[in-house]
Amino acid sequence: MPDFEVKTPEGDTSERQVCTTCGYIAYENPKIVVGTVVVDDGRVLLCRRAIEPRSGFWTLPAGYLELQETTAEGAKREAFEEAGADIALDGILAVYNISRIGQVQIIYRGTMQTPGLSAGIESLEVGFFRWEDIPWDRIAFPSVHWALQAWREIGTQPLGAPFTNPPQDLRGTKRLDAATVAL
Amino acid sequence: MPDFEVKTPEGDTSERQVCTTCGYIAYENPKIVVGTVVVDDGRVLLCRRAIEPRSGFWTLPAGYLELQETTAEGAKREAFEEAGADIALDGILAVYNISRIGQVQIIYRGTMQTPGLSAGIESLEVGFFRWEDIPWDRIAFPSVHWALQAWREIGTQPLGAPFTNPPQDLRGTKRLDAATVAL
């Protein structure tokens, strides 16, 4: 098992995890999550999670972007893997920062390209929900709420500047204070 | 020194770099670059790179997002580190995929919050350029061209849906073919 210590490598400005056995520097950068609000006949695609965290709760099809794929390809791959959905993307609906856990989420708006859904191995069930039927008390993550609200606001209108975190959730945890963040 | 072999860890679906000494799995995900088209009196801020790659060529203030900062905080930090610029951000101008090198670039449009520039240690010189004075034959990266063109197109108008790669540059290198990418 690797054994890491926290230190600042020579020439670096931040502390990093460095393996005491082999000297490997684990540069941990934020990870990119790509997902989609998939809309069909006024309903939105949700997946009930079969895995932790938040197993049993509902989420958008989304996951970590892999190397050598574009954000659009990743969003389409996740919809296919988690919901068996063959989707087309309109464009970017929202960009969310979850800096507490080192994530940047890029959320597309999309539509079904071919009919048909089937729950992938990371989903217990999948389905389309009208706004009033969304299981609001069983949503997995705050950013799913935000993205659903963004969809509610924009509907089928042309996409504009991306939605972002609600103001009270915008701040990172390490640098700067709220007053210096002018987004 | 760490010594990595390429193999698929148990329960994973992709090959990863695994250290033969300590078993550490180096999950390599795409990295996020944050940067800004900083506009002042119709001119754009460029920095001449003091470091490789492309030392001596001109770029936008931009760099890797660090953990525990938001994309907006990272963009402001980079402008300060590379050009001594205290900037405010309007919002996201463009999202570029450079999947060949595992980057997603989130480029803001911004303005100066306090006057004054000074070249940071990664910059040879910094300055504002009118469109016709931009050193087009000395631009560091294709995405700098794309972002400058995006700024040229939108100017000071309200930001819309983010600009993205030109169509011929959109495709990832691993998955799907162009016909399935509907962005």
mmCIF file of N, CA, C and O in Angstrom, chain A residues 3-49:
data_model
loop_
_atom_site.group_PDB
_atom_site.id
_atom_site.type_symbol
_atom_site.label_atom_id
_atom_site.label_comp_id
_atom_site.label_asym_id
_atom_site.label_seq_id
_atom_site.Cartn_x
_atom_site.Cartn_y
_atom_site.Cartn_z
ATOM 1 N N ASP A 3 2.133 4.923 0.946
ATOM 2 C CA ASP A 3 2.108 5.665 2.201
ATOM 3 C C ASP A 3 2.515 7.095 1.870
ATOM 4 O O ASP A 3 3.652 7.337 1.480
ATOM 5 N N PHE A 4 1.588 8.022 1.994
ATOM 6 C CA PHE A 4 1.849 9.384 1.560
ATOM 7 C C PHE A 4 2.149 10.311 2.725
ATOM 8 O O PHE A 4 1.582 10.171 3.799
ATOM 9 N N GLU A 5 3.057 11.250 2.467
ATOM 10 C CA GLU A 5 3.238 12.342 3.415
ATOM 11 C C GLU A 5 2.950 13.650 2.672
ATOM 12 O O GLU A 5 3.055 13.717 1.445
ATOM 13 N N VAL A 6 2.581 14.662 3.431
ATOM 14 C CA VAL A 6 2.258 15.951 2.827
ATOM 15 C C VAL A 6 3.486 16.839 2.872
ATOM 16 O O VAL A 6 4.021 17.107 3.945
ATOM 17 N N LYS A 7 3.996 17.234 1.703
ATOM 18 C CA LYS A 7 5.092 18.200 1.693
ATOM 19 C C LYS A 7 5.086 18.993 0.389
ATOM 20 O O LYS A 7 4.387 18.639 -0.559
ATOM 21 N N THR A 8 5.867 20.072 0.375
ATOM 22 C CA THR A 8 5.932 20.918 -0.812
ATOM 23 C C THR A 8 7.141 20.505 -1.641
ATOM 24 O O THR A 8 8.279 20.679 -1.205
ATOM 25 N N PRO A 9 6.910 19.922 -2.818
ATOM 26 C CA PRO A 9 8.055 19.522 -3.646
ATOM 27 C C PRO A 9 8.889 20.737 -4.045
ATOM 28 O O PRO A 9 8.382 21.862 -4.131
ATOM 29 N N GLU A 10 10.167 20.504 -4.305
ATOM 30 C CA GLU A 10 11.062 21.572 -4.725
ATOM 31 C C GLU A 10 10.506 22.266 -5.966
ATOM 32 O O GLU A 10 10.088 21.594 -6.921
ATOM 33 N N GLY A 11 10.480 23.580 -5.955
ATOM 34 C CA GLY A 11 10.010 24.342 -7.110
ATOM 35 C C GLY A 11 8.506 24.483 -7.175
ATOM 36 O O GLY A 11 7.978 25.114 -8.084
ATOM 37 N N ASP A 12 7.803 23.886 -6.231
ATOM 38 C CA ASP A 12 6.346 23.979 -6.232
ATOM 39 C C ASP A 12 5.924 25.037 -5.222
ATOM 40 O O ASP A 12 6.727 25.483 -4.396
ATOM 41 N N THR A 13 4.668 25.460 -5.299
ATOM 42 C CA THR A 13 4.186 26.478 -4.362
ATOM 43 C C THR A 13 3.117 25.937 -3.426
ATOM 44 O O THR A 13 2.659 26.640 -2.544
ATOM 45 N N SER A 14 2.695 24.685 -3.648
ATOM 46 C CA SER A 14 1.653 24.112 -2.808
ATOM 47 C C SER A 14 2.114 22.791 -2.213
ATOM 48 O O SER A 14 2.977 22.110 -2.774
ATOM 49 N N GLU A 15 1.513 22.437 -1.099
ATOM 50 C CA GLU A 15 1.765 21.126 -0.517
ATOM 51 C C GLU A 15 1.109 20.049 -1.370
ATOM 52 O O GLU A 15 0.022 20.255 -1.913
ATOM 53 N N ARG A 16 1.799 18.924 -1.504
ATOM 54 C CA ARG A 16 1.272 17.797 -2.283
ATOM 55 C C ARG A 16 1.425 16.527 -1.463
ATOM 56 O O ARG A 16 2.237 16.455 -0.534
ATOM 57 N N GLN A 17 0.688 15.502 -1.858
ATOM 58 C CA GLN A 17 0.861 14.178 -1.277
ATOM 59 C C GLN A 17 2.039 13.519 -1.991
ATOM 60 O O GLN A 17 2.013 13.348 -3.208
ATOM 61 N N VAL A 18 3.065 13.142 -1.233
ATOM 62 C CA VAL A 18 4.248 12.496 -1.808
ATOM 63 C C VAL A 18 4.402 11.124 -1.172
ATOM 64 O O VAL A 18 4.365 10.988 0.059
ATOM 65 N N CYS A 19 4.568 10.093 -2.001
ATOM 66 C CA CYS A 19 4.685 8.723 -1.497
ATOM 67 C C CYS A 19 6.038 8.553 -0.817
ATOM 68 O O CYS A 19 7.083 8.827 -1.417
ATOM 69 N N THR A 20 6.031 8.080 0.439
ATOM 70 C CA THR A 20 7.290 7.906 1.175
ATOM 71 C C THR A 20 8.076 6.701 0.657
ATOM 72 O O THR A 20 9.277 6.592 0.880
ATOM 73 N N THR A 21 7.383 5.791 -0.046
ATOM 74 C CA THR A 21 8.058 4.596 -0.572
ATOM 75 C C THR A 21 8.792 4.892 -1.875
ATOM 76 O O THR A 21 9.954 4.551 -2.037
ATOM 77 N N CYS A 22 8.095 5.543 -2.802
ATOM 78 C CA CYS A 22 8.683 5.662 -4.142
ATOM 79 C C CYS A 22 8.884 7.107 -4.611
ATOM 80 O O CYS A 22 9.451 7.337 -5.670
ATOM 81 N N GLY A 23 8.428 8.080 -3.831
ATOM 82 C CA GLY A 23 8.649 9.472 -4.208
ATOM 83 C C GLY A 23 7.649 10.035 -5.203
ATOM 84 O O GLY A 23 7.733 11.191 -5.597
ATOM 85 N N TYR A 24 6.666 9.223 -5.574
ATOM 86 C CA TYR A 24 5.646 9.691 -6.525
ATOM 87 C C TYR A 24 4.897 10.886 -5.942
ATOM 88 O O TYR A 24 4.490 10.867 -4.785
ATOM 89 N N ILE A 25 4.760 11.941 -6.746
ATOM 90 C CA ILE A 25 4.005 13.117 -6.305
ATOM 91 C C ILE A 25 2.601 13.020 -6.876
ATOM 92 O O ILE A 25 2.412 13.020 -8.100
ATOM 93 N N ALA A 26 1.623 12.879 -6.000
ATOM 94 C CA ALA A 26 0.246 12.763 -6.467
ATOM 95 C C ALA A 26 -0.339 14.164 -6.593
ATOM 96 O O ALA A 26 -0.893 14.708 -5.640
ATOM 97 N N TYR A 27 -0.169 14.756 -7.778
ATOM 98 C CA TYR A 27 -0.795 16.053 -8.023
ATOM 99 C C TYR A 27 -2.284 15.825 -8.081
ATOM 100 O O TYR A 27 -2.788 15.160 -8.986
ATOM 101 N N GLU A 28 -2.973 16.328 -7.108
ATOM 102 C CA GLU A 28 -4.415 16.148 -7.129
ATOM 103 C C GLU A 28 -5.046 17.419 -7.634
ATOM 104 O O GLU A 28 -5.024 18.452 -6.975
ATOM 105 N N ASN A 29 -5.574 17.327 -8.813
ATOM 106 C CA ASN A 29 -6.273 18.468 -9.378
ATOM 107 C C ASN A 29 -7.760 18.192 -9.287
ATOM 108 O O ASN A 29 -8.180 17.045 -9.139
ATOM 109 N N PRO A 30 -8.546 19.229 -9.405
ATOM 110 C CA PRO A 30 -9.996 19.011 -9.396
ATOM 111 C C PRO A 30 -10.379 18.100 -10.559
ATOM 112 O O PRO A 30 -9.756 18.091 -11.609
ATOM 113 N N LYS A 31 -11.416 17.337 -10.350
ATOM 114 C CA LYS A 31 -11.891 16.431 -11.387
ATOM 115 C C LYS A 31 -13.135 17.020 -12.054
ATOM 116 O O LYS A 31 -13.892 17.777 -11.454
ATOM 117 N N ILE A 32 -13.298 16.619 -13.304
ATOM 118 C CA ILE A 32 -14.413 17.122 -14.085
ATOM 119 C C ILE A 32 -15.524 16.084 -14.131
ATOM 120 O O ILE A 32 -15.286 14.942 -14.531
ATOM 121 N N VAL A 33 -16.695 16.481 -13.713
ATOM 122 C CA VAL A 33 -17.888 15.650 -13.854
ATOM 123 C C VAL A 33 -18.698 16.200 -15.027
ATOM 124 O O VAL A 33 -18.894 17.418 -15.135
ATOM 125 N N VAL A 34 -19.113 15.312 -15.904
ATOM 126 C CA VAL A 34 -19.962 15.721 -17.024
ATOM 127 C C VAL A 34 -21.296 15.000 -16.905
ATOM 128 O O VAL A 34 -21.346 13.823 -16.557
ATOM 129 N N GLY A 35 -22.368 15.733 -17.177
ATOM 130 C CA GLY A 35 -23.698 15.144 -17.065
ATOM 131 C C GLY A 35 -24.673 15.897 -17.939
ATOM 132 O O GLY A 35 -24.314 16.892 -18.573
ATOM 133 N N THR A 36 -25.898 15.411 -17.950
ATOM 134 C CA THR A 36 -26.891 15.995 -18.859
ATOM 135 C C THR A 36 -28.275 16.023 -18.228
ATOM 136 O O THR A 36 -28.690 15.051 -17.590
ATOM 137 N N VAL A 37 -28.957 17.126 -18.430
ATOM 138 C CA VAL A 37 -30.406 17.194 -18.218
ATOM 139 C C VAL A 37 -31.021 16.763 -19.547
ATOM 140 O O VAL A 37 -31.023 17.529 -20.520
ATOM 141 N N VAL A 38 -31.470 15.508 -19.591
ATOM 142 C CA VAL A 38 -32.038 14.950 -20.823
ATOM 143 C C VAL A 38 -33.547 15.150 -20.779
ATOM 144 O O VAL A 38 -34.212 14.670 -19.849
ATOM 145 N N VAL A 39 -34.062 15.865 -21.769
ATOM 146 C CA VAL A 39 -35.472 16.238 -21.749
ATOM 147 C C VAL A 39 -36.192 15.526 -22.890
ATOM 148 O O VAL A 39 -35.697 15.487 -24.026
ATOM 149 N N ASP A 40 -37.341 14.966 -22.560
ATOM 150 C CA ASP A 40 -38.148 14.286 -23.566
ATOM 151 C C ASP A 40 -39.616 14.592 -23.274
ATOM 152 O O ASP A 40 -40.099 14.282 -22.179
ATOM 153 N N ASP A 41 -40.277 15.249 -24.203
ATOM 154 C CA ASP A 41 -41.696 15.557 -24.050
ATOM 155 C C ASP A 41 -41.968 16.254 -22.713
ATOM 156 O O ASP A 41 -42.911 15.905 -21.994
ATOM 157 N N GLY A 42 -41.116 17.221 -22.372
ATOM 158 C CA GLY A 42 -41.315 18.008 -21.148
ATOM 159 C C GLY A 42 -40.938 17.282 -19.867
ATOM 160 O O GLY A 42 -41.145 17.809 -18.769
ATOM 161 N N ARG A 43 -40.379 16.096 -19.995
ATOM 162 C CA ARG A 43 -39.985 15.328 -18.810
ATOM 163 C C ARG A 43 -38.461 15.196 -18.781
ATOM 164 O O ARG A 43 -37.802 15.270 -19.812
ATOM 165 N N VAL A 44 -37.942 14.967 -17.583
ATOM 166 C CA VAL A 44 -36.485 14.915 -17.407
ATOM 167 C C VAL A 44 -36.065 13.506 -16.973
ATOM 168 O O VAL A 44 -36.756 12.849 -16.191
ATOM 169 N N LEU A 45 -34.916 13.088 -17.484
ATOM 170 C CA LEU A 45 -34.396 11.750 -17.190
ATOM 171 C C LEU A 45 -33.667 11.740 -15.849
ATOM 172 O O LEU A 45 -32.738 12.520 -15.636
ATOM 173 N N LEU A 46 -34.099 10.867 -14.962
ATOM 174 C CA LEU A 46 -33.406 10.669 -13.686
ATOM 175 C C LEU A 46 -33.045 9.193 -13.515
ATOM 176 O O LEU A 46 -33.726 8.312 -14.050
ATOM 177 N N CYS A 47 -31.973 8.979 -12.773
ATOM 178 C CA CYS A 47 -31.468 7.626 -12.517
ATOM 179 C C CYS A 47 -31.399 7.432 -11.003
ATOM 180 O O CYS A 47 -30.871 8.292 -10.294
ATOM 181 N N ARG A 48 -31.899 6.285 -10.530
ATOM 182 C CA ARG A 48 -31.802 6.007 -9.093
ATOM 183 C C ARG A 48 -30.510 5.245 -8.858
ATOM 184 O O ARG A 48 -30.299 4.173 -9.427
ATOM 185 N N ARG A 49 -29.655 5.799 -8.002
ATOM 186 C CA ARG A 49 -28.294 5.297 -7.840
ATOM 187 C C ARG A 49 -28.257 3.923 -7.181
ATOM 188 O O ARG A 49 -28.899 3.698 -6.155
#
